[in-house]
Amino acid sequence: MPAPTSSPATPAVAPAVPSAVPAAPAAPGRGSRFSGRGSLGPVALVVSAGISVQFGAALAVLIMPRAGAAGVVTLRLAMAALVLLLLCRPKVRGYTRADWTTVVWFGVTMAGMNGLFYQAVDRIPLGPAVTLEVLGPLALSVLVSRRLVNVLWAALALAGVVLLAGHGGGFGGLDPLGAAFALGAGAMWAAYIVFSARTGRRFPQADGLALAMAVAAVLSLPLGVVEAGSALLAPSTVALGAGVAVLSSVLPYTLEMLALRRLPAPTFAILMSLEPAIAATAGFLVLHQGLSALDAVAIALVIAASMGAVRAQTRRAETLPAAS
């Protein structure tokens, strides 16, 4: 999501980077609960989404021996699409070509982000995979920020990410292809942030998310069928896949879309730097991956950067009424 202003003097920037999301008039009921100026509601949504998605990812790692990485992605996206379509029952008429272009690209980024990430965690540990992946949102925060303070907080978060790279002996011993997949997932994650914000403004409630999830599921289905075959239909695998879908897609994507209607892109992207810390915790609790003292210091740096970004944004929001 965007820098807080969208100036007519910078038309080339506004289309590429979503601008601040005002009231999201198409969904006033839902957005208004978390929309007050200076409210930490959107921040709580982002953090909750991060916790959900990383514990879902840890669960997905446990399913991979049954269905493979592509099979897990297909289960996750297909079930998430089914749940969202049933809950939202989105309309398919009345939208412009630009609306449909946005939602299709949102689906493409979701399919790419999930596919690349699960290929990464099939080859390298969860903590380092998320640490590499989060470099995408961090790069976005620097590119779209128009304030020096956001660059400084991003730099502090990046320092924490670099320290966290020491988990498990550092990145030097990682599978190169797995590391490349994680970096690719990070690039798609940055694109996801952009298209999630745009979709949230163009479609009411979570209708755009439901439609985009359906696009992502259709794109992932052939790869999942080729890799997993009939294993996708095993009752136990389907049940676990449903859990992954809720934890890693339905809940976090809905929470993030609501947050992106109110939270500027630099702040949102820096909050994404909490993901390695959450992933390390999920890896410890679910996958029994240990945490070192270096990990603890890295987590502290990342949390400090995120808190600083939120505090800076809250103060700026509180000053806007007086300035207008």
PDB file of C-alpha atoms in Angstrom:
ATOM      1  CA  MET A   1       0.000   0.000   0.000  1.00  0.00           C
ATOM      2  CA  PRO A   2       0.941   3.514  -0.759  1.00  0.00           C
ATOM      3  CA  ALA A   3       2.603   6.561   0.277  1.00  0.00           C
ATOM      4  CA  PRO A   4       0.198   8.793   2.125  1.00  0.00           C
ATOM      5  CA  THR A   5      -0.398  11.253  -0.659  1.00  0.00           C
ATOM      6  CA  SER A   6      -1.018  11.078  -4.366  1.00  0.00           C
ATOM      7  CA  SER A   7       0.025  14.318  -5.947  1.00  0.00           C
ATOM      8  CA  PRO A   8      -1.173  15.389  -9.413  1.00  0.00           C
ATOM      9  CA  ALA A   9       2.362  16.515 -10.055  1.00  0.00           C
ATOM     10  CA  THR A  10       3.569  12.912 -10.040  1.00  0.00           C
ATOM     11  CA  PRO A  11       1.265  11.029 -12.399  1.00  0.00           C
ATOM     12  CA  ALA A  12       3.908   8.484 -13.316  1.00  0.00           C
ATOM     13  CA  VAL A  13       4.298   7.373  -9.711  1.00  0.00           C
ATOM     14  CA  ALA A  14       0.671   7.139  -8.649  1.00  0.00           C
ATOM     15  CA  PRO A  15      -0.386   4.289 -10.948  1.00  0.00           C
ATOM     16  CA  ALA A  16       2.647   2.182 -10.120  1.00  0.00           C
ATOM     17  CA  VAL A  17       2.385   2.546  -6.361  1.00  0.00           C
ATOM     18  CA  PRO A  18      -1.024   2.566  -4.712  1.00  0.00           C
ATOM     19  CA  SER A  19      -1.857   5.813  -2.983  1.00  0.00           C
ATOM     20  CA  ALA A  20      -3.348   6.181   0.457  1.00  0.00           C
ATOM     21  CA  VAL A  21      -6.630   4.429   0.847  1.00  0.00           C
ATOM     22  CA  PRO A  22      -9.137   6.838   2.242  1.00  0.00           C
ATOM     23  CA  ALA A  23     -12.484   5.578   3.311  1.00  0.00           C
ATOM     24  CA  ALA A  24     -12.894   2.547   1.065  1.00  0.00           C
ATOM     25  CA  PRO A  25     -16.477   3.651   0.380  1.00  0.00           C
ATOM     26  CA  ALA A  26     -17.461   0.310  -1.049  1.00  0.00           C
ATOM     27  CA  ALA A  27     -16.925  -1.335   2.327  1.00  0.00           C
ATOM     28  CA  PRO A  28     -17.563   1.273   4.992  1.00  0.00           C
ATOM     29  CA  GLY A  29     -18.980  -1.134   7.527  1.00  0.00           C
ATOM     30  CA  ARG A  30     -15.962  -3.374   7.734  1.00  0.00           C
ATOM     31  CA  GLY A  31     -13.272  -0.826   7.264  1.00  0.00           C
ATOM     32  CA  SER A  32     -14.614   1.637   9.795  1.00  0.00           C
ATOM     33  CA  ARG A  33     -13.915  -0.643  12.731  1.00  0.00           C
ATOM     34  CA  PHE A  34     -10.214  -0.251  12.215  1.00  0.00           C
ATOM     35  CA  SER A  35     -10.102   3.068  10.454  1.00  0.00           C
ATOM     36  CA  GLY A  36      -9.752   5.817  12.987  1.00  0.00           C
ATOM     37  CA  ARG A  37      -6.837   8.166  12.539  1.00  0.00           C
ATOM     38  CA  GLY A  38      -4.029   7.277  14.908  1.00  0.00           C
ATOM     39  CA  SER A  39      -5.658   3.912  15.653  1.00  0.00           C
ATOM     40  CA  LEU A  40      -3.421   0.861  15.956  1.00  0.00           C
ATOM     41  CA  GLY A  41      -6.239  -1.327  14.620  1.00  0.00           C
ATOM     42  CA  PRO A  42      -4.660  -1.845  11.178  1.00  0.00           C
ATOM     43  CA  VAL A  43      -1.349  -2.719  12.839  1.00  0.00           C
ATOM     44  CA  ALA A  44      -3.031  -5.385  14.950  1.00  0.00           C
ATOM     45  CA  LEU A  45      -4.570  -6.791  11.776  1.00  0.00           C
ATOM     46  CA  VAL A  46      -1.169  -7.054  10.066  1.00  0.00           C
ATOM     47  CA  VAL A  47       0.482  -8.704  13.080  1.00  0.00           C
ATOM     48  CA  SER A  48      -2.401 -11.167  13.472  1.00  0.00           C
ATOM     49  CA  ALA A  49      -2.157 -11.989   9.775  1.00  0.00           C
ATOM     50  CA  GLY A  50       1.574 -12.641  10.127  1.00  0.00           C
ATOM     51  CA  ILE A  51       1.092 -15.010  13.045  1.00  0.00           C
ATOM     52  CA  SER A  52      -1.601 -16.899  11.178  1.00  0.00           C
ATOM     53  CA  VAL A  53       0.317 -17.247   7.912  1.00  0.00           C
ATOM     54  CA  GLN A  54       3.582 -18.416   9.501  1.00  0.00           C
ATOM     55  CA  PHE A  55       1.962 -21.069  11.667  1.00  0.00           C
ATOM     56  CA  GLY A  56       0.049 -22.130   8.565  1.00  0.00           C
ATOM     57  CA  ALA A  57       3.363 -22.381   6.719  1.00  0.00           C
ATOM     58  CA  ALA A  58       4.787 -24.577   9.471  1.00  0.00           C
ATOM     59  CA  LEU A  59       1.763 -26.859   9.151  1.00  0.00           C
ATOM     60  CA  ALA A  60       2.249 -26.940   5.375  1.00  0.00           C
ATOM     61  CA  VAL A  61       5.831 -28.166   5.805  1.00  0.00           C
ATOM     62  CA  LEU A  62       4.433 -31.185   7.645  1.00  0.00           C
ATOM     63  CA  ILE A  63       2.107 -31.979   4.708  1.00  0.00           C
ATOM     64  CA  MET A  64       4.757 -31.758   1.972  1.00  0.00           C
ATOM     65  CA  PRO A  65       5.903 -35.392   2.286  1.00  0.00           C
ATOM     66  CA  ARG A  66       2.322 -36.386   1.373  1.00  0.00           C
ATOM     67  CA  ALA A  67       1.525 -34.002  -1.476  1.00  0.00           C
ATOM     68  CA  GLY A  68       4.733 -32.179  -2.431  1.00  0.00           C
ATOM     69  CA  ALA A  69       5.226 -28.418  -2.548  1.00  0.00           C
ATOM     70  CA  ALA A  70       3.012 -27.836  -5.596  1.00  0.00           C
ATOM     71  CA  GLY A  71       0.315 -30.092  -4.155  1.00  0.00           C
ATOM     72  CA  VAL A  72       0.248 -28.131  -0.903  1.00  0.00           C
ATOM     73  CA  VAL A  73      -0.052 -24.870  -2.828  1.00  0.00           C
ATOM     74  CA  THR A  74      -2.960 -26.255  -4.841  1.00  0.00           C
ATOM     75  CA  LEU A  75      -4.751 -27.485  -1.717  1.00  0.00           C
ATOM     76  CA  ARG A  76      -4.197 -24.198   0.053  1.00  0.00           C
ATOM     77  CA  LEU A  77      -5.365 -21.952  -2.766  1.00  0.00           C
ATOM     78  CA  ALA A  78      -8.243 -24.144  -3.978  1.00  0.00           C
ATOM     79  CA  MET A  79      -9.749 -24.545  -0.518  1.00  0.00           C
ATOM     80  CA  ALA A  80      -9.209 -20.906   0.337  1.00  0.00           C
ATOM     81  CA  ALA A  81     -10.930 -19.902  -2.905  1.00  0.00           C
ATOM     82  CA  LEU A  82     -13.857 -22.212  -2.158  1.00  0.00           C
ATOM     83  CA  VAL A  83     -14.300 -20.801   1.356  1.00  0.00           C
ATOM     84  CA  LEU A  84     -14.073 -17.186   0.217  1.00  0.00           C
ATOM     85  CA  LEU A  85     -16.409 -17.671  -2.739  1.00  0.00           C
ATOM     86  CA  LEU A  86     -19.010 -19.293  -0.480  1.00  0.00           C
ATOM     87  CA  LEU A  87     -18.698 -16.617   2.197  1.00  0.00           C
ATOM     88  CA  CYS A  88     -18.504 -13.558  -0.070  1.00  0.00           C
ATOM     89  CA  ARG A  89     -20.560 -14.706  -3.067  1.00  0.00           C
ATOM     90  CA  PRO A  90     -18.946 -11.947  -5.127  1.00  0.00           C
ATOM     91  CA  LYS A  91     -20.759 -10.347  -8.038  1.00  0.00           C
ATOM     92  CA  VAL A  92     -19.160 -10.789 -11.432  1.00  0.00           C
ATOM     93  CA  ARG A  93     -21.007  -8.009 -13.232  1.00  0.00           C
ATOM     94  CA  GLY A  94     -20.720  -4.262 -13.026  1.00  0.00           C
ATOM     95  CA  TYR A  95     -16.932  -4.055 -12.968  1.00  0.00           C
ATOM     96  CA  THR A  96     -14.712  -2.295 -15.467  1.00  0.00           C
ATOM     97  CA  ARG A  97     -11.891  -3.802 -17.488  1.00  0.00           C
ATOM     98  CA  ALA A  98      -9.445  -2.065 -15.140  1.00  0.00           C
ATOM     99  CA  ASP A  99     -11.143  -3.729 -12.165  1.00  0.00           C
ATOM    100  CA  TRP A 100     -10.781  -7.182 -13.721  1.00  0.00           C
ATOM    101  CA  THR A 101      -7.197  -6.501 -14.769  1.00  0.00           C
ATOM    102  CA  THR A 102      -6.362  -5.594 -11.181  1.00  0.00           C
ATOM    103  CA  VAL A 103      -7.999  -8.666  -9.678  1.00  0.00           C
ATOM    104  CA  VAL A 104      -6.375 -11.002 -12.230  1.00  0.00           C
ATOM    105  CA  TRP A 105      -2.934  -9.591 -11.481  1.00  0.00           C
ATOM    106  CA  PHE A 106      -3.675  -9.920  -7.764  1.00  0.00           C
ATOM    107  CA  GLY A 107      -4.410 -13.614  -8.379  1.00  0.00           C
ATOM    108  CA  VAL A 108      -1.223 -14.021 -10.416  1.00  0.00           C
ATOM    109  CA  THR A 109       0.879 -12.513  -7.626  1.00  0.00           C
ATOM    110  CA  MET A 110      -0.761 -14.762  -5.024  1.00  0.00           C
ATOM    111  CA  ALA A 111      -0.131 -17.868  -7.114  1.00  0.00           C
ATOM    112  CA  GLY A 112       3.470 -16.846  -7.751  1.00  0.00           C
ATOM    113  CA  MET A 113       4.166 -15.877  -4.148  1.00  0.00           C
ATOM    114  CA  ASN A 114       2.763 -19.141  -2.767  1.00  0.00           C
ATOM    115  CA  GLY A 115       4.284 -21.367  -5.419  1.00  0.00           C
ATOM    116  CA  LEU A 116       7.783 -19.931  -5.081  1.00  0.00           C
ATOM    117  CA  PHE A 117       7.661 -19.841  -1.273  1.00  0.00           C
ATOM    118  CA  TYR A 118       6.657 -23.472  -0.868  1.00  0.00           C
ATOM    119  CA  GLN A 119       9.306 -24.533  -3.360  1.00  0.00           C
ATOM    120  CA  ALA A 120      11.754 -22.659  -1.115  1.00  0.00           C
ATOM    121  CA  VAL A 121      10.675 -24.223   2.197  1.00  0.00           C
ATOM    122  CA  ASP A 122      10.792 -27.637   0.532  1.00  0.00           C
ATOM    123  CA  ARG A 123      14.545 -27.057   0.156  1.00  0.00           C
ATOM    124  CA  ILE A 124      15.621 -24.741   2.998  1.00  0.00           C
ATOM    125  CA  PRO A 125      14.453 -24.172   6.629  1.00  0.00           C
ATOM    126  CA  LEU A 126      11.413 -21.993   7.303  1.00  0.00           C
ATOM    127  CA  GLY A 127      13.284 -19.219   9.163  1.00  0.00           C
ATOM    128  CA  PRO A 128      15.891 -18.480   6.481  1.00  0.00           C
ATOM    129  CA  ALA A 129      13.248 -18.824   3.735  1.00  0.00           C
ATOM    130  CA  VAL A 130      11.049 -16.134   5.287  1.00  0.00           C
ATOM    131  CA  THR A 131      14.101 -14.016   6.064  1.00  0.00           C
ATOM    132  CA  LEU A 132      15.030 -13.957   2.381  1.00  0.00           C
ATOM    133  CA  GLU A 133      11.420 -13.511   1.308  1.00  0.00           C
ATOM    134  CA  VAL A 134      10.884 -10.445   3.490  1.00  0.00           C
ATOM    135  CA  LEU A 135      13.571  -8.576   1.555  1.00  0.00           C
ATOM    136  CA  GLY A 136      10.897  -7.940  -1.092  1.00  0.00           C
ATOM    137  CA  PRO A 137       8.598  -5.880   1.162  1.00  0.00           C
ATOM    138  CA  LEU A 138      11.645  -4.174   2.683  1.00  0.00           C
ATOM    139  CA  ALA A 139      12.795  -3.097  -0.767  1.00  0.00           C
ATOM    140  CA  LEU A 140       9.286  -1.841  -1.495  1.00  0.00           C
ATOM    141  CA  SER A 141       9.283   0.238   1.680  1.00  0.00           C
ATOM    142  CA  VAL A 142      12.444   2.019   0.563  1.00  0.00           C
ATOM    143  CA  LEU A 143      11.319   2.500  -3.041  1.00  0.00           C
ATOM    144  CA  VAL A 144       7.906   4.015  -2.284  1.00  0.00           C
ATOM    145  CA  SER A 145       8.763   5.962   0.858  1.00  0.00           C
ATOM    146  CA  ARG A 146       8.930   9.726   0.559  1.00  0.00           C
ATOM    147  CA  ARG A 147      10.169  10.280   4.105  1.00  0.00           C
ATOM    148  CA  LEU A 148      13.667   9.711   5.431  1.00  0.00           C
ATOM    149  CA  VAL A 149      12.387   8.207   8.683  1.00  0.00           C
ATOM    150  CA  ASN A 150      10.814   5.280   6.788  1.00  0.00           C
ATOM    151  CA  VAL A 151      14.137   4.568   5.095  1.00  0.00           C
ATOM    152  CA  LEU A 152      15.873   4.594   8.483  1.00  0.00           C
ATOM    153  CA  TRP A 153      13.366   2.208  10.043  1.00  0.00           C
ATOM    154  CA  ALA A 154      13.662  -0.058   7.010  1.00  0.00           C
ATOM    155  CA  ALA A 155      17.440  -0.058   7.425  1.00  0.00           C
ATOM    156  CA  LEU A 156      17.107  -1.095  11.073  1.00  0.00           C
ATOM    157  CA  ALA A 157      14.678  -3.857  10.120  1.00  0.00           C
ATOM    158  CA  LEU A 158      17.074  -4.999   7.411  1.00  0.00           C
ATOM    159  CA  ALA A 159      19.864  -5.192   9.993  1.00  0.00           C
ATOM    160  CA  GLY A 160      17.675  -7.528  12.022  1.00  0.00           C
ATOM    161  CA  VAL A 161      16.926  -9.608   8.941  1.00  0.00           C
ATOM    162  CA  VAL A 162      20.653  -9.900   8.191  1.00  0.00           C
ATOM    163  CA  LEU A 163      21.336 -11.037  11.747  1.00  0.00           C
ATOM    164  CA  LEU A 164      18.526 -13.550  11.564  1.00  0.00           C
ATOM    165  CA  ALA A 165      20.250 -14.948   8.482  1.00  0.00           C
ATOM    166  CA  GLY A 166      22.733 -16.458  10.906  1.00  0.00           C
ATOM    167  CA  HIS A 167      20.039 -18.919  12.005  1.00  0.00           C
ATOM    168  CA  GLY A 168      21.124 -22.479  11.321  1.00  0.00           C
ATOM    169  CA  GLY A 169      24.646 -21.551  10.241  1.00  0.00           C
ATOM    170  CA  GLY A 170      23.888 -18.715   7.847  1.00  0.00           C
ATOM    171  CA  PHE A 171      22.845 -18.630   4.207  1.00  0.00           C
ATOM    172  CA  GLY A 172      26.149 -19.947   2.906  1.00  0.00           C
ATOM    173  CA  GLY A 173      25.092 -23.561   3.386  1.00  0.00           C
ATOM    174  CA  LEU A 174      21.606 -23.176   1.910  1.00  0.00           C
ATOM    175  CA  ASP A 175      20.488 -24.866  -1.258  1.00  0.00           C
ATOM    176  CA  PRO A 176      21.029 -22.181  -3.957  1.00  0.00           C
ATOM    177  CA  LEU A 177      17.813 -23.025  -5.777  1.00  0.00           C
ATOM    178  CA  GLY A 178      15.843 -22.836  -2.536  1.00  0.00           C
ATOM    179  CA  ALA A 179      17.353 -19.438  -1.756  1.00  0.00           C
ATOM    180  CA  ALA A 180      16.512 -18.234  -5.279  1.00  0.00           C
ATOM    181  CA  PHE A 181      12.909 -19.396  -4.868  1.00  0.00           C
ATOM    182  CA  ALA A 182      12.685 -17.466  -1.564  1.00  0.00           C
ATOM    183  CA  LEU A 183      13.994 -14.280  -3.180  1.00  0.00           C
ATOM    184  CA  GLY A 184      11.529 -14.718  -6.037  1.00  0.00           C
ATOM    185  CA  ALA A 185       8.726 -15.136  -3.509  1.00  0.00           C
ATOM    186  CA  GLY A 186       9.850 -11.857  -1.925  1.00  0.00           C
ATOM    187  CA  ALA A 187       9.527 -10.046  -5.246  1.00  0.00           C
ATOM    188  CA  MET A 188       6.037 -11.462  -5.688  1.00  0.00           C
ATOM    189  CA  TRP A 189       5.219 -10.470  -2.099  1.00  0.00           C
ATOM    190  CA  ALA A 190       6.044  -6.853  -2.907  1.00  0.00           C
ATOM    191  CA  ALA A 191       3.759  -7.055  -5.947  1.00  0.00           C
ATOM    192  CA  TYR A 192       1.078  -8.662  -3.767  1.00  0.00           C
ATOM    193  CA  ILE A 193       1.136  -5.624  -1.461  1.00  0.00           C
ATOM    194  CA  VAL A 194       0.541  -3.307  -4.414  1.00  0.00           C
ATOM    195  CA  PHE A 195      -2.291  -5.307  -5.992  1.00  0.00           C
ATOM    196  CA  SER A 196      -3.938  -6.137  -2.679  1.00  0.00           C
ATOM    197  CA  ALA A 197      -4.280  -2.426  -1.961  1.00  0.00           C
ATOM    198  CA  ARG A 198      -5.656  -1.710  -5.425  1.00  0.00           C
ATOM    199  CA  THR A 199      -8.111  -4.598  -5.245  1.00  0.00           C
ATOM    200  CA  GLY A 200      -9.312  -3.501  -1.814  1.00  0.00           C
ATOM    201  CA  ARG A 201     -10.207  -0.088  -3.217  1.00  0.00           C
ATOM    202  CA  ARG A 202     -11.960  -1.368  -6.346  1.00  0.00           C
ATOM    203  CA  PHE A 203     -14.065  -4.184  -4.884  1.00  0.00           C
ATOM    204  CA  PRO A 204     -16.512  -4.189  -1.925  1.00  0.00           C
ATOM    205  CA  GLN A 205     -15.727  -6.117   1.242  1.00  0.00           C
ATOM    206  CA  ALA A 206     -13.551  -9.142   0.366  1.00  0.00           C
ATOM    207  CA  ASP A 207     -15.144  -9.756  -3.052  1.00  0.00           C
ATOM    208  CA  GLY A 208     -11.962  -8.908  -4.937  1.00  0.00           C
ATOM    209  CA  LEU A 209      -9.937 -11.194  -2.692  1.00  0.00           C
ATOM    210  CA  ALA A 210     -12.327 -14.089  -3.351  1.00  0.00           C
ATOM    211  CA  LEU A 211     -12.126 -13.589  -7.114  1.00  0.00           C
ATOM    212  CA  ALA A 212      -8.338 -13.235  -7.050  1.00  0.00           C
ATOM    213  CA  MET A 213      -8.021 -16.374  -4.940  1.00  0.00           C
ATOM    214  CA  ALA A 214     -10.051 -18.250  -7.550  1.00  0.00           C
ATOM    215  CA  VAL A 215      -7.639 -17.023 -10.245  1.00  0.00           C
ATOM    216  CA  ALA A 216      -4.676 -18.177  -8.150  1.00  0.00           C
ATOM    217  CA  ALA A 217      -6.264 -21.590  -7.556  1.00  0.00           C
ATOM    218  CA  VAL A 218      -6.878 -22.135 -11.272  1.00  0.00           C
ATOM    219  CA  LEU A 219      -3.274 -21.209 -12.079  1.00  0.00           C
ATOM    220  CA  SER A 220      -1.841 -23.577  -9.453  1.00  0.00           C
ATOM    221  CA  LEU A 221      -4.130 -26.544 -10.169  1.00  0.00           C
ATOM    222  CA  PRO A 222      -2.219 -28.095 -13.121  1.00  0.00           C
ATOM    223  CA  LEU A 223       1.100 -28.100 -11.257  1.00  0.00           C
ATOM    224  CA  GLY A 224      -0.485 -29.597  -8.144  1.00  0.00           C
ATOM    225  CA  VAL A 225      -2.220 -32.369 -10.084  1.00  0.00           C
ATOM    226  CA  VAL A 226       0.976 -33.269 -11.941  1.00  0.00           C
ATOM    227  CA  GLU A 227       3.054 -33.478  -8.733  1.00  0.00           C
ATOM    228  CA  ALA A 228       0.589 -34.941  -6.230  1.00  0.00           C
ATOM    229  CA  GLY A 229      -1.982 -36.759  -8.356  1.00  0.00           C
ATOM    230  CA  SER A 230      -4.526 -38.750  -6.339  1.00  0.00           C
ATOM    231  CA  ALA A 231      -2.772 -37.812  -3.070  1.00  0.00           C
ATOM    232  CA  LEU A 232      -4.677 -34.531  -3.252  1.00  0.00           C
ATOM    233  CA  LEU A 233      -7.901 -36.457  -2.589  1.00  0.00           C
ATOM    234  CA  ALA A 234      -6.734 -38.386   0.507  1.00  0.00           C
ATOM    235  CA  PRO A 235      -9.080 -37.391   3.397  1.00  0.00           C
ATOM    236  CA  SER A 236      -6.270 -36.724   5.879  1.00  0.00           C
ATOM    237  CA  THR A 237      -4.368 -34.608   3.361  1.00  0.00           C
ATOM    238  CA  VAL A 238      -7.517 -32.688   2.460  1.00  0.00           C
ATOM    239  CA  ALA A 239      -8.216 -32.005   6.153  1.00  0.00           C
ATOM    240  CA  LEU A 240      -4.690 -30.721   6.776  1.00  0.00           C
ATOM    241  CA  GLY A 241      -4.849 -28.709   3.563  1.00  0.00           C
ATOM    242  CA  ALA A 242      -8.027 -27.059   4.794  1.00  0.00           C
ATOM    243  CA  GLY A 243      -6.203 -26.009   7.951  1.00  0.00           C
ATOM    244  CA  VAL A 244      -3.366 -24.547   5.896  1.00  0.00           C
ATOM    245  CA  ALA A 245      -5.880 -22.732   3.674  1.00  0.00           C
ATOM    246  CA  VAL A 246      -7.579 -21.046   6.628  1.00  0.00           C
ATOM    247  CA  LEU A 247      -4.379 -20.178   8.496  1.00  0.00           C
ATOM    248  CA  SER A 248      -2.253 -19.179   5.509  1.00  0.00           C
ATOM    249  CA  SER A 249      -4.764 -17.696   3.056  1.00  0.00           C
ATOM    250  CA  VAL A 250      -8.340 -16.986   4.149  1.00  0.00           C
ATOM    251  CA  LEU A 251      -7.601 -15.325   7.479  1.00  0.00           C
ATOM    252  CA  PRO A 252      -4.325 -13.464   6.780  1.00  0.00           C
ATOM    253  CA  TYR A 253      -5.237 -12.196   3.305  1.00  0.00           C
ATOM    254  CA  THR A 254      -8.562 -10.857   4.566  1.00  0.00           C
ATOM    255  CA  LEU A 255      -6.893  -9.146   7.529  1.00  0.00           C
ATOM    256  CA  GLU A 256      -4.157  -7.664   5.332  1.00  0.00           C
ATOM    257  CA  MET A 257      -6.625  -6.320   2.784  1.00  0.00           C
ATOM    258  CA  LEU A 258      -8.575  -4.577   5.553  1.00  0.00           C
ATOM    259  CA  ALA A 259      -5.332  -3.150   6.951  1.00  0.00           C
ATOM    260  CA  LEU A 260      -4.125  -1.981   3.535  1.00  0.00           C
ATOM    261  CA  ARG A 261      -7.201   0.240   3.212  1.00  0.00           C
ATOM    262  CA  ARG A 262      -5.809   2.408   6.028  1.00  0.00           C
ATOM    263  CA  LEU A 263      -2.108   1.738   6.406  1.00  0.00           C
ATOM    264  CA  PRO A 264       0.483   3.436   4.146  1.00  0.00           C
ATOM    265  CA  ALA A 265       2.729   1.148   2.103  1.00  0.00           C
ATOM    266  CA  PRO A 266       6.032   2.011   3.848  1.00  0.00           C
ATOM    267  CA  THR A 267       4.593   1.218   7.280  1.00  0.00           C
ATOM    268  CA  PHE A 268       2.900  -1.945   6.043  1.00  0.00           C
ATOM    269  CA  ALA A 269       6.045  -3.156   4.308  1.00  0.00           C
ATOM    270  CA  ILE A 270       8.213  -2.562   7.383  1.00  0.00           C
ATOM    271  CA  LEU A 271       5.684  -4.451   9.506  1.00  0.00           C
ATOM    272  CA  MET A 272       6.263  -7.345   7.123  1.00  0.00           C
ATOM    273  CA  SER A 273       9.778  -7.523   8.587  1.00  0.00           C
ATOM    274  CA  LEU A 274       8.150  -9.151  11.628  1.00  0.00           C
ATOM    275  CA  GLU A 275       7.610 -12.248   9.516  1.00  0.00           C
ATOM    276  CA  PRO A 276      11.082 -13.806  10.082  1.00  0.00           C
ATOM    277  CA  ALA A 277      10.622 -13.436  13.840  1.00  0.00           C
ATOM    278  CA  ILE A 278       7.181 -15.037  13.672  1.00  0.00           C
ATOM    279  CA  ALA A 279       8.502 -17.767  11.376  1.00  0.00           C
ATOM    280  CA  ALA A 280      11.360 -18.521  13.776  1.00  0.00           C
ATOM    281  CA  THR A 281       8.840 -18.869  16.598  1.00  0.00           C
ATOM    282  CA  ALA A 282       6.574 -21.098  14.508  1.00  0.00           C
ATOM    283  CA  GLY A 283       9.585 -23.197  13.505  1.00  0.00           C
ATOM    284  CA  PHE A 284      10.525 -23.612  17.166  1.00  0.00           C
ATOM    285  CA  LEU A 285       7.024 -24.544  18.365  1.00  0.00           C
ATOM    286  CA  VAL A 286       5.838 -26.656  15.426  1.00  0.00           C
ATOM    287  CA  LEU A 287       8.975 -27.898  13.661  1.00  0.00           C
ATOM    288  CA  HIS A 288      11.267 -27.981  16.738  1.00  0.00           C
ATOM    289  CA  GLN A 289      13.858 -25.656  15.243  1.00  0.00           C
ATOM    290  CA  GLY A 290      15.995 -24.061  17.949  1.00  0.00           C
ATOM    291  CA  LEU A 291      16.433 -20.325  18.579  1.00  0.00           C
ATOM    292  CA  SER A 292      19.907 -18.920  19.279  1.00  0.00           C
ATOM    293  CA  ALA A 293      20.916 -15.776  21.144  1.00  0.00           C
ATOM    294  CA  LEU A 294      21.658 -14.169  17.769  1.00  0.00           C
ATOM    295  CA  ASP A 295      18.102 -14.934  16.685  1.00  0.00           C
ATOM    296  CA  ALA A 296      16.779 -13.171  19.793  1.00  0.00           C
ATOM    297  CA  VAL A 297      18.834 -10.039  19.060  1.00  0.00           C
ATOM    298  CA  ALA A 298      17.672 -10.052  15.445  1.00  0.00           C
ATOM    299  CA  ILE A 299      14.040 -10.415  16.489  1.00  0.00           C
ATOM    300  CA  ALA A 300      14.438  -7.499  18.908  1.00  0.00           C
ATOM    301  CA  LEU A 301      15.837  -5.271  16.123  1.00  0.00           C
ATOM    302  CA  VAL A 302      13.013  -6.170  13.771  1.00  0.00           C
ATOM    303  CA  ILE A 303      10.351  -5.526  16.407  1.00  0.00           C
ATOM    304  CA  ALA A 304      11.983  -2.209  17.332  1.00  0.00           C
ATOM    305  CA  ALA A 305      11.954  -1.122  13.685  1.00  0.00           C
ATOM    306  CA  SER A 306       8.302  -2.075  13.295  1.00  0.00           C
ATOM    307  CA  MET A 307       7.293  -0.254  16.487  1.00  0.00           C
ATOM    308  CA  GLY A 308       9.216   2.825  15.355  1.00  0.00           C
ATOM    309  CA  ALA A 309       7.499   2.819  11.979  1.00  0.00           C
ATOM    310  CA  VAL A 310       4.072   2.486  13.547  1.00  0.00           C
ATOM    311  CA  ARG A 311       4.766   5.250  16.065  1.00  0.00           C
ATOM    312  CA  ALA A 312       6.003   7.591  13.331  1.00  0.00           C
ATOM    313  CA  GLN A 313       2.937   6.899  11.201  1.00  0.00           C
ATOM    314  CA  THR A 314       0.542   7.366  14.130  1.00  0.00           C
ATOM    315  CA  ARG A 315       2.082  10.733  15.001  1.00  0.00           C
ATOM    316  CA  ARG A 316       1.889  11.851  11.381  1.00  0.00           C
ATOM    317  CA  ALA A 317      -1.784  10.805  11.121  1.00  0.00           C
ATOM    318  CA  GLU A 318      -2.629  12.769  14.248  1.00  0.00           C
ATOM    319  CA  THR A 319      -1.159  15.940  12.742  1.00  0.00           C
ATOM    320  CA  LEU A 320      -3.065  15.685   9.438  1.00  0.00           C
ATOM    321  CA  PRO A 321      -6.374  17.265  10.577  1.00  0.00           C
ATOM    322  CA  ALA A 322      -4.589  20.385  11.807  1.00  0.00           C
ATOM    323  CA  ALA A 323      -2.675  20.690   8.557  1.00  0.00           C
ATOM    324  CA  SER A 324      -5.736  20.373   6.322  1.00  0.00           C
TER     325      SER A 324
END
